Amino acid sequence: MMFSDKPLEQFMSGNKSRYELHFHGLVQDAVTVEPSHAKQIYQESLIQPTSIYQLPLQLADFTGRQEELECITSVLRRATSGQEFQTPIAIVTGVAGVGKSVLAVQAAYQLQSEFPDAQLYVNLRGSEGQPLDPLDVLAGFLRIWGVEDRSMPQSLSERSQLYHSVIAGKRVLIILDNARDEFQIRPLLPQCSTCAVLMTTRRQIKGLEEATIVKLPVMSEPEARSLLENFIGADAIAAEPDATQQIMAQCNYLPLALRIIGGFLRQFPDWKLADYASKLKHEKQRLAKMQLSDLSVRPSLVLSYQSLDEPSARLFRLLGLLVGVNFTADVAPRLLEVDPIIAQQSFDTLVAWQLVTPVTPGRYRFHDVVRLFVRGQLAQEEAADVRQAARLRLSCWYLEKALIVDLAINPETRRQFVQSLVKDKKDKDKDEWSTERHSLLMALYWFEIERPNILASVEWAHQAEVWDVVVSLAQNLVNFFNTHGYWKDWERTHGLALAASRELGDRAKEAQTLINLGNVYSLAGQWEKANQCYQQSLGIFKELSDRPGMAKTLNNLGNVYFQQQQNQNAIDCYQQSLSIFKELGDRNREGQTLANMGIYYARDNQPIPAVRLWQESLTKLHPNLPKFQRVAEWLKSIQGQSVETYSPAQTPQSQRLILYWGSAFILVISLIVSIVLLRG
């Protein structure tokens, strides 16, 4: 038999990700949903995977700011001069609503051709209650460059170093919108002079002496007038110059307030500007007496909100329940409990009135000032039980979506799911691998961008004591969490799911949840916690006489014992698991258990039994699954030769000789024993 010259122990230590024990979890063996319904839900959820060109939509009516634009672009162009020794950084500062983000995006579009390798964008949510963790931001950036999750460093320093090495020497523009402080942005800064950083913040960022600060003032009077003209026309402005002046002054020449006013007046062309100016002045005085903040933007928000029709106003409030960075219009029917056409009309009203802003095709957001206002109205006008009911509707909606989208992530259902959606013969003839991969990327991106709302949905369902939704939603997040390494999210959601399953009194769901909870502890290297979960799960499965559940748990226990160096316990568990899977005729999981047993012997520096087990594993595993390809790679690494699908007929010559002479030896011994017995 041919083996690599490299010792197995050395190979293992240098290639940790190659020999990964397989932990059985909750998987769906078939696509059980009705195909047409699944297709509808899946297509509604489709989001193109993010690319290395991430700029948000550019405003068609961008107005003024030429001096600031020239300053920003001249600073960032230093990265293309070849004469810089450090990364050019421009920081745009200013008050809320002054147009920092809009200016940054406009500048980025002007510089697109000069940074052809990538334009990376992230809203760091620094002015909100939950700013983004730089660890998560780096993971998103690295995935864009093709770094697989199993190769993703876990610490912030290591992840930052990998990020620096990936973009080193490339011409990349990085837009860090709405930054909080130096600690949030420092790991995201490149360390090469060919890249440039454009940052926006309301705060003073200390510790970046090398950065150029661009203080963005309120709009000049001509700029403000031009912006209003974009919405209501030059004739209306010329007809009431004094009222126009009053409106601009009342909103302190802030673009956000002017846009909201323009969106409102465009919907009501019969309104006199003088009447609106009078109402705006009265509202500002009223709010000032209440000592409320954001007096430059809030009055225009109040007037627009008070003029909305009831369905649109209610949708506006209920959208404040969402915790994600942005959202899609298809949440509207669930929030309002109305026909989708009516809900879409209400959503379109909010967009037309500049209360909701498009950020990418099909996705929208609130400005953080508007979000704060919305949540205030939500708390005042919607009773606690109404808010809880709306949250629960969102939880159920996200469960319905997650159930379908997860089918495209799970390697054991993805092919069948994709094939069930593709009926057109022309589509069927396309490369299956690329179709599956595209579906996988879109599914992962949907989970990633909706992650804050989905995590909140688990919490909401738990608060509402709708236990089955908690358990099911947590279950359908496992493949996503496993792919992206979100161990904390996995542990939190399954802690809630375990409590929910016990409230239900559903022992099967409790045992299944314990398997998944044990899996995340295993992945995090918390072997004792994993052992406890699997032992509890095994006890319940035995109580229920659930043989498949017992087999899965025994395999997982074997993995834990293996990691704890309790070798005999590990082998005993593997053998019991293998026996049950054979009895059940579950060839795929039988193959996975054989693969794990092969790892045991490989790490024990026993290549011959490892090869034998892996060869047998390949006769059981489905060749289209990633697990098959991994086992084939392991064999190749040990044998130093190419490995395809293995069957007894394809066993290497030396191995066939061993099997032949072994069989002959057993036959001779049997004959001798028979003769002795006959003579006796």
XYZ file of C-alpha atoms in Angstrom:
680
model
C 0.000 0.000 0.000
C 1.335 3.481 -0.883
C 1.386 6.089 1.888
C 2.526 9.658 2.044
C 6.016 10.131 3.514
C 4.576 12.694 5.905
C 3.751 11.155 9.337
C 0.059 11.083 10.115
C 0.476 13.053 13.333
C 2.332 15.788 11.456
C -0.272 15.777 8.713
C -3.071 16.052 11.280
C -1.498 18.892 13.231
C -0.841 20.899 10.096
C -4.257 20.266 8.530
C -6.732 20.450 11.390
C -9.661 21.313 9.190
C -9.153 18.228 7.016
C -9.962 15.526 9.537
C -13.216 16.793 11.010
C -15.357 14.460 13.065
C -18.937 14.379 11.884
C -21.570 15.100 14.506
C -25.046 13.877 13.685
C -27.696 16.515 14.143
C -31.213 17.230 13.035
C -31.379 16.925 9.276
C -34.308 16.662 6.931
C -34.013 13.536 4.852
C -36.383 14.760 2.156
C -38.074 17.876 0.892
C -41.490 17.301 2.410
C -43.017 20.677 1.518
C -45.248 21.108 -1.509
C -42.934 22.192 -4.380
C -45.015 25.085 -5.739
C -45.467 26.572 -2.257
C -41.762 26.117 -1.523
C -40.830 27.772 -4.810
C -43.018 30.792 -4.063
C -41.539 31.315 -0.598
C -37.986 30.719 -1.793
C -38.232 33.132 -4.709
C -39.750 35.801 -2.461
C -36.698 35.459 -0.232
C -34.088 35.532 -2.990
C -31.319 38.030 -2.458
C -28.312 38.188 -4.703
C -25.220 37.293 -2.696
C -23.181 40.304 -1.752
C -20.240 41.068 -4.012
C -17.004 42.985 -3.630
C -18.854 46.026 -5.039
C -21.160 46.900 -2.165
C -22.094 50.543 -2.544
C -25.696 51.384 -1.580
C -27.988 52.957 -4.136
C -26.947 56.411 -5.267
C -29.470 59.225 -4.802
C -30.600 60.541 -8.170
C -31.374 63.964 -6.669
C -28.108 64.531 -4.821
C -27.664 68.260 -4.398
C -24.711 70.560 -3.650
C -21.799 69.688 -1.351
C -19.246 70.220 -4.124
C -16.554 71.666 -1.869
C -16.777 68.703 0.541
C -16.848 66.234 -2.343
C -13.666 67.659 -3.814
C -11.928 67.526 -0.435
C -12.910 63.865 0.167
C -12.025 62.633 -3.315
C -8.665 64.439 -3.336
C -7.710 62.806 -0.013
C -8.731 59.313 -1.084
C -7.098 59.597 -4.509
C -3.742 59.641 -2.762
C -4.070 55.860 -2.606
C -3.766 55.747 -6.398
C -0.818 58.137 -6.663
C 1.829 55.572 -5.724
C 3.482 58.136 -3.442
C 1.684 57.376 -0.171
C 3.179 55.286 2.622
C -0.017 54.798 4.638
C -3.731 54.333 4.039
C -5.521 57.613 3.220
C -8.479 58.118 5.585
C -11.245 60.729 5.340
C -13.734 61.127 8.184
C -17.003 62.982 7.582
C -18.480 64.365 10.803
C -21.665 66.284 11.495
C -24.991 66.311 13.294
C -27.821 63.838 12.689
C -29.611 64.395 9.395
C -26.929 66.583 7.826
C -26.313 64.072 5.010
C -23.033 62.382 5.975
C -23.953 58.948 4.571
C -25.394 60.364 1.355
C -22.232 62.404 0.801
C -20.000 59.383 1.458
C -21.892 57.239 -1.040
C -21.775 60.018 -3.645
C -18.012 60.369 -3.199
C -17.569 56.591 -3.436
C -19.397 56.494 -6.780
C -17.121 59.216 -8.132
C -14.101 57.092 -7.138
C -15.392 53.723 -8.367
C -13.083 53.443 -11.368
C -10.037 54.288 -9.255
C -10.648 51.408 -6.828
C -11.475 48.580 -9.235
C -10.662 45.661 -6.924
C -13.465 46.326 -4.445
C -15.711 48.842 -2.741
C -16.680 47.506 0.679
C -19.500 49.127 2.640
C -20.894 48.558 6.109
C -23.300 50.501 8.339
C -21.652 50.098 11.741
C -24.770 51.372 13.586
C -22.558 53.403 15.913
C -25.297 55.855 16.876
C -27.734 53.063 17.817
C -28.042 50.879 20.883
C -26.335 47.828 19.353
C -23.324 48.810 17.226
C -21.873 46.072 15.048
C -19.055 43.962 16.446
C -15.882 44.360 14.321
C -15.392 40.587 14.605
C -18.627 40.059 12.643
C -17.812 42.828 10.171
C -14.447 41.244 9.392
C -16.098 37.858 8.868
C -18.425 39.432 6.301
C -15.558 41.113 4.468
C -13.467 37.931 4.427
C -16.316 35.791 3.088
C -16.610 38.208 0.180
C -12.979 37.438 -0.675
C -13.655 33.698 -0.602
C -12.413 32.801 2.884
C -14.381 29.725 3.935
C -15.944 29.635 7.372
C -14.004 26.566 8.452
C -10.824 28.574 7.792
C -12.092 31.720 9.547
C -9.895 32.761 12.517
C -11.827 33.048 15.772
C -9.965 35.872 17.510
C -10.258 39.520 16.522
C -6.505 39.994 16.111
C -6.071 36.915 13.880
C -9.126 37.785 11.804
C -7.858 41.345 11.366
C -4.434 40.075 10.287
C -5.990 37.796 7.686
C -8.093 40.703 6.404
C -4.953 42.837 6.076
C -3.165 40.122 4.119
C -6.139 39.501 1.812
C -6.459 43.121 0.675
C -2.746 43.975 0.766
C -1.648 45.508 -2.516
C -5.206 45.701 -3.850
C -6.993 48.910 -4.749
C -9.933 48.826 -2.363
C -12.206 51.596 -1.076
C -13.739 50.864 2.343
C -16.752 52.870 3.541
C -17.353 52.640 7.291
C -20.704 54.364 7.758
C -22.005 55.522 11.136
C -18.920 54.575 13.161
C -18.965 54.624 16.953
C -15.366 54.891 18.151
C -11.761 53.965 17.480
C -12.140 50.510 19.054
C -14.869 49.609 16.566
C -13.082 50.818 13.447
C -9.386 50.207 14.191
C -9.466 46.458 13.262
C -11.216 47.349 9.986
C -8.534 49.718 8.728
C -6.212 48.297 6.055
C -2.467 48.575 6.367
C -1.517 49.351 2.797
C -1.235 52.587 0.857
C -3.202 51.286 -2.151
C -6.448 51.151 -0.149
C -8.491 54.081 1.152
C -11.056 54.507 3.923
C -14.065 56.826 4.004
C -15.786 57.020 7.369
C -18.853 58.846 8.723
C -19.622 59.523 12.375
C -21.447 61.895 14.698
C -18.714 61.503 17.292
C -15.153 62.649 17.576
C -12.967 59.665 16.715
C -9.781 59.881 18.750
C -6.514 58.190 17.957
C -6.606 58.678 14.167
C -4.221 61.576 13.759
C -3.457 60.470 10.205
C -7.081 61.012 9.096
C -8.436 64.084 7.319
C -11.560 65.413 9.066
C -14.305 66.854 6.855
C -16.828 68.701 9.018
C -20.110 68.710 7.141
C -22.173 71.829 7.867
C -25.875 72.289 7.203
C -26.801 73.107 3.632
C -26.321 76.568 2.257
C -29.477 78.434 1.323
C -29.041 77.852 -2.437
C -28.385 74.129 -1.848
C -31.459 73.780 0.377
C -33.647 75.600 -2.145
C -32.333 73.412 -4.966
C -33.116 70.259 -2.973
C -36.719 71.388 -2.402
C -37.029 72.237 -6.096
C -36.156 68.626 -6.927
C -39.311 67.549 -5.084
C -41.914 70.246 -5.767
C -40.555 72.191 -8.741
C -39.030 75.616 -9.246
C -42.405 77.255 -9.973
C -43.828 76.410 -6.538
C -40.673 77.740 -4.873
C -40.728 80.949 -6.933
C -44.418 81.510 -6.162
C -43.832 81.600 -2.375
C -40.238 82.712 -1.686
C -40.913 83.902 1.885
C -42.649 80.646 2.878
C -39.809 78.671 1.294
C -37.321 80.651 3.352
C -39.305 79.975 6.535
C -39.471 76.229 5.829
C -35.721 75.970 5.229
C -34.979 77.936 8.404
C -37.426 75.908 10.507
C -35.583 72.691 9.628
C -32.150 74.296 10.066
C -31.242 73.559 6.434
C -30.826 69.840 7.218
C -31.160 67.574 4.137
C -33.059 64.828 6.016
C -35.762 67.244 7.174
C -35.937 68.891 3.733
C -36.356 65.497 2.045
C -39.202 64.538 4.367
C -40.866 67.903 3.720
C -40.323 67.538 -0.016
C -41.761 64.009 0.003
C -44.850 65.261 1.826
C -45.446 68.319 -0.383
C -45.006 66.256 -3.552
C -47.970 64.125 -2.454
C -50.119 67.229 -1.772
C -49.427 69.703 -4.585
C -52.466 71.817 -3.590
C -50.947 72.718 -0.233
C -49.722 76.299 0.129
C -46.148 76.522 1.325
C -47.202 79.258 3.735
C -49.697 76.912 5.393
C -47.061 74.232 5.756
C -44.542 76.732 7.145
C -47.101 77.844 9.750
C -47.811 74.265 10.835
C -44.099 73.476 10.964
C -43.421 76.503 13.201
C -46.285 75.583 15.550
C -45.129 71.966 15.810
C -41.540 72.994 16.522
C -42.668 75.324 19.311
C -44.854 72.588 20.795
C -42.050 70.047 20.804
C -39.605 72.579 22.262
C -41.917 73.047 25.249
C -41.820 69.254 25.727
C -37.996 69.427 25.719
C -37.756 66.793 22.965
C -34.589 66.317 20.949
C -34.043 66.447 17.171
C -36.095 69.634 16.824
C -34.633 70.191 13.368
C -36.060 66.949 11.951
C -38.844 65.863 14.296
C -41.446 68.553 13.355
C -41.367 67.515 9.691
C -41.669 63.868 10.780
C -44.680 64.634 12.946
C -46.499 66.524 10.179
C -45.889 63.740 7.654
C -46.885 61.044 10.124
C -50.112 62.832 11.073
C -51.075 63.070 7.411
C -50.623 59.379 6.594
C -53.678 57.227 6.021
C -54.327 54.796 8.874
C -52.910 51.612 7.223
C -49.708 53.436 6.236
C -49.346 55.048 9.671
C -49.849 51.691 11.386
C -47.323 50.005 9.092
C -44.878 52.821 9.819
C -45.216 52.153 13.550
C -45.042 48.378 13.311
C -41.917 48.463 11.143
C -40.281 49.852 14.261
C -40.442 46.329 15.723
C -37.707 45.147 13.356
C -34.204 45.181 14.767
C -32.205 44.498 11.592
C -30.256 47.052 9.603
C -32.779 46.908 6.779
C -35.880 45.035 5.616
C -38.014 44.085 2.616
C -41.524 45.110 1.678
C -42.889 41.599 2.098
C -42.991 41.997 5.888
C -45.845 44.470 5.412
C -48.722 41.961 4.893
C -47.793 40.058 8.065
C -47.522 43.216 10.120
C -50.828 44.672 8.928
C -52.751 41.382 8.478
C -54.189 42.657 5.194
C -54.141 41.657 1.543
C -50.599 41.880 0.085
C -51.717 44.430 -2.524
C -53.032 46.794 0.152
C -49.932 46.283 2.268
C -47.680 47.050 -0.720
C -49.608 50.277 -1.358
C -48.989 51.349 2.246
C -45.317 50.503 1.964
C -45.006 52.444 -1.298
C -46.548 55.453 0.451
C -43.817 55.411 3.088
C -41.151 55.228 0.379
C -42.703 58.081 -1.626
C -42.891 60.249 1.484
C -39.166 59.702 2.164
C -39.952 57.997 5.499
C -38.378 54.742 4.296
C -35.244 54.821 2.145
C -34.105 52.218 -0.426
C -30.551 50.998 0.196
C -30.212 48.127 -2.287
C -32.702 46.757 -4.823
C -35.615 45.374 -2.792
C -34.302 46.384 0.634
C -35.074 49.494 2.664
C -34.092 51.160 5.922
C -34.968 53.905 8.364
C -32.596 56.758 9.001
C -31.640 56.316 12.660
C -33.449 59.565 13.576
C -36.594 58.270 11.873
C -36.216 54.874 13.578
C -36.078 56.580 16.976
C -39.258 58.526 16.151
C -41.030 55.398 14.888
C -40.275 53.446 18.036
C -41.580 56.301 20.143
C -44.880 56.278 18.234
C -45.026 52.486 18.474
C -44.725 52.573 22.270
C -47.329 55.336 22.586
C -50.002 54.109 20.181
C -49.820 50.311 20.135
C -50.764 48.407 23.291
C -48.310 45.860 24.675
C -50.480 42.911 23.647
C -50.808 44.310 20.118
C -47.042 44.685 19.833
C -46.557 41.144 21.107
C -49.078 39.770 18.603
C -47.305 41.569 15.749
C -43.945 40.226 16.901
C -45.367 36.724 16.980
C -46.682 37.112 13.433
C -43.159 38.093 12.396
C -41.761 35.050 14.236
C -44.115 32.732 12.354
C -43.289 34.453 9.074
C -39.555 34.063 9.639
C -40.093 30.421 10.589
C -41.924 29.792 7.328
C -39.117 31.452 5.386
C -36.302 29.780 7.327
C -37.840 26.326 6.877
C -37.641 26.672 3.088
C -34.375 28.609 2.757
C -32.625 26.127 5.074
C -33.314 23.387 2.528
C -30.896 25.157 0.178
C -28.163 25.207 2.865
C -28.473 21.652 4.116
C -26.200 19.510 1.912
C -28.505 16.515 2.373
C -31.529 18.331 0.923
C -30.066 20.999 -1.345
C -29.914 18.981 -4.571
C -33.393 17.540 -4.189
C -34.768 20.953 -3.255
C -33.183 22.729 -6.219
C -34.351 20.000 -8.596
C -37.907 20.306 -7.251
C -37.863 24.022 -8.093
C -36.432 23.701 -11.607
C -39.027 22.338 -13.985
C -37.998 23.981 -17.238
C -35.921 21.583 -19.369
C -33.528 24.341 -20.385
C -32.813 25.101 -16.726
C -32.367 21.411 -15.973
C -29.604 21.195 -18.541
C -27.544 23.840 -16.744
C -24.569 22.818 -14.688
C -26.053 21.327 -11.527
C -23.098 22.218 -9.340
C -23.214 25.923 -10.211
C -27.004 26.001 -9.713
C -26.691 24.415 -6.286
C -23.822 26.678 -5.282
C -25.737 29.771 -6.363
C -28.744 28.629 -4.333
C -26.503 27.995 -1.333
C -24.923 31.456 -1.518
C -28.291 33.182 -1.831
C -29.668 31.197 1.104
C -26.673 31.994 3.311
C -26.900 35.680 2.403
C -30.602 35.753 3.270
C -29.922 34.266 6.697
C -26.990 36.630 7.231
C -28.835 39.819 6.357
C -31.961 38.761 8.276
C -29.990 37.352 11.216
C -30.852 40.125 13.758
C -34.579 39.840 13.005
C -34.531 36.029 13.084
C -32.708 35.936 16.419
C -35.220 38.432 17.790
C -38.030 36.221 16.454
C -36.853 33.312 18.614
C -36.894 35.607 21.651
C -40.335 36.981 20.743
C -41.853 33.536 20.363
C -40.362 32.530 23.709
C -41.794 35.639 25.393
C -45.203 34.818 23.889
C -44.838 31.220 25.155
C -45.460 29.789 21.697
C -43.113 26.930 22.383
C -43.388 24.997 19.114
C -42.324 28.072 17.114
C -39.277 28.502 19.372
C -38.184 24.884 18.881
C -38.796 24.793 15.126
C -37.171 28.150 14.386
C -34.067 27.277 16.411
C -33.813 23.937 14.584
C -33.870 25.612 11.179
C -30.990 27.907 12.111
C -28.494 25.120 12.829
C -27.071 24.728 9.317
C -26.581 28.488 9.004
C -24.965 28.786 12.430
C -22.731 25.821 11.655
C -21.644 27.257 8.305
C -20.744 30.693 9.675
C -19.576 29.594 13.129
C -22.136 31.542 15.153
C -21.659 29.433 18.294
C -23.083 32.010 20.743
C -26.243 32.456 18.679
C -26.570 28.679 18.411
C -26.193 28.176 22.161
C -28.636 30.980 23.025
C -31.394 29.898 20.636
C -31.114 26.253 21.638
C -31.117 27.101 25.312
C -34.496 28.732 24.691
C -35.582 25.790 22.515
C -34.660 23.294 25.236
C -36.740 25.176 27.789
C -39.584 25.395 25.242
C -39.508 21.659 24.482
C -39.756 20.922 28.202
C -42.694 23.313 28.535
C -44.360 21.416 25.695
C -43.679 18.121 27.438
C -42.435 16.805 24.085
C -39.675 14.340 24.973
C -38.702 13.720 21.340
C -38.152 17.428 20.674
C -36.275 17.728 23.946
C -33.917 14.921 22.924
C -33.432 16.350 19.439
C -32.690 19.814 20.853
C -30.168 18.277 23.252
C -28.361 16.736 20.267
C -27.991 20.125 18.603
C -26.998 21.800 21.865
C -24.397 19.087 22.394
C -23.138 19.698 18.864
C -22.413 23.375 19.461
C -20.618 22.563 22.708
C -18.573 20.002 20.772
C -17.686 22.492 18.065
C -16.632 24.954 20.754
C -14.496 22.272 22.443
C -16.620 22.197 25.611
C -16.491 18.425 25.839
C -17.949 17.953 29.307
C -21.034 20.044 28.480
C -21.388 18.160 25.208
C -21.148 14.842 27.011
C -23.890 15.843 29.438
C -26.229 16.876 26.602
C -25.643 13.653 24.667
C -26.108 11.488 27.767
C -29.448 13.167 28.496
C -30.461 12.831 24.851
C -29.492 9.154 24.749
C -31.526 8.457 27.871
C -34.637 10.012 26.333
C -34.202 8.203 23.012
C -33.876 4.892 24.876
C -37.018 5.727 26.837
C -38.851 6.411 23.546
C -37.308 3.357 21.818
C -36.113 5.768 19.131
C -33.407 3.727 17.380
C -32.294 6.416 14.867
C -31.983 8.926 17.690
C -29.965 6.473 19.748
C -27.603 5.788 16.854
C -26.976 9.495 16.171
C -26.333 10.224 19.824
C -24.016 7.242 20.268
C -21.919 8.437 17.326
C -21.724 11.917 18.837
C -20.790 10.482 22.228
C -18.057 8.474 20.534
C -16.664 11.717 19.110
C -16.638 13.334 22.557
C -14.969 10.346 24.197
C -12.427 10.390 21.382
C -11.594 14.039 22.105
C -11.396 13.263 25.823
C -8.978 10.403 24.995
C -11.338 7.795 26.426
C -10.546 5.469 23.554
C -12.386 2.340 24.591
C -15.583 4.288 25.317
C -15.252 5.939 21.906
C -14.908 2.619 20.050
C -17.810 1.083 21.998
C -20.095 3.981 21.074
C -19.057 3.901 17.415
C -19.673 0.160 17.199
C -23.136 0.452 18.780
C -24.019 3.359 16.483
C -22.781 1.458 13.426
C -24.779 -1.629 14.369
C -28.040 0.328 14.658
C -27.499 2.205 11.385
C -26.878 -1.119 9.622
C -30.030 -2.544 11.177
C -31.988 0.506 9.987
C -30.475 0.351 6.496
C -29.269 3.959 6.840
C -26.242 3.692 4.549
C -25.404 7.399 4.595
C -25.105 7.692 8.385
C -23.408 4.323 8.476
C -20.815 5.818 6.140
C -20.434 8.891 8.347
C -19.812 6.728 11.412
C -17.249 4.665 9.499
C -15.518 7.911 8.527
C -15.314 8.946 12.179
C -13.880 5.578 13.133
C -11.271 6.037 10.404
C -10.282 9.375 11.928
C -9.821 7.613 15.263
C -7.277 5.223 13.758
C -5.638 7.927 11.626
C -4.966 10.060 14.693
C -3.678 6.967 16.461
C -1.148 6.665 13.602
C -2.690 3.408 12.347
C -3.068 4.041 8.590
C -4.149 0.552 7.480
C -7.400 0.331 9.508
C -8.044 4.028 8.762
C -7.813 3.401 5.015
C -9.987 0.289 5.255
C -12.714 2.173 7.146
C -12.594 5.165 4.812
C -12.793 2.936 1.765
C -15.845 1.229 3.211
C -17.263 4.644 4.130
C -17.075 5.743 0.501
C -19.203 2.753 -0.549
C -21.949 4.040 1.791
C -21.811 7.824 1.445
C -23.670 9.536 -1.378
C -21.036 10.737 -3.886
C -22.730 14.136 -4.252
C -22.320 15.035 -0.582
C -19.360 17.124 0.641
C -18.621 14.410 3.232
C -17.806 11.971 0.423
C -15.336 14.393 -1.111
C -13.657 15.023 2.246
C -13.164 11.329 2.957
C -11.756 10.901 -0.548
C -9.276 13.712 0.159
C -8.204 12.035 3.414
C -7.507 8.801 1.574
C -5.549 10.630 -1.057
C -3.480 12.411 1.593
C -2.488 9.104 3.234
C -2.035 6.984 0.129
C -0.434 9.631 -2.042
C -2.667 8.662 -4.965
C -5.928 9.749 -6.539
C -9.085 8.376 -4.985
C -12.458 8.124 -6.619
C -15.531 6.151 -5.591
C -14.409 3.025 -3.745
C -15.891 -0.415 -3.955
C -14.331 -3.857 -3.353
C -13.502 -4.103 -7.050
C -11.544 -0.840 -6.834
C -9.489 -1.764 -3.770
C -5.737 -1.205 -4.397
C -3.789 -4.297 -5.501
C -1.892 -4.686 -2.224
C -5.109 -4.466 -0.252
C -6.789 -7.061 -2.494
C -3.832 -9.414 -1.888
C -4.184 -8.969 1.872
C -7.888 -9.763 1.622
C -7.170 -12.776 -0.635
C -4.507 -14.363 1.588
C -6.514 -13.516 4.687
C -9.511 -15.373 3.284
C -7.311 -18.343 2.283
C -5.797 -18.465 5.776
C -9.238 -18.477 7.402
C -10.341 -21.288 5.018
C -7.292 -23.443 5.913
C -7.863 -22.945 9.665
C -11.538 -23.876 9.214
C -10.570 -27.128 7.429
C -8.076 -28.092 10.160
C -10.664 -27.453 12.858
C -13.217 -29.558 10.970
C -10.774 -32.487 10.650
C -9.905 -32.356 14.357
C -13.571 -32.345 15.298
C -14.329 -35.286 13.005
C -11.433 -37.312 14.418
C -12.558 -36.485 17.941
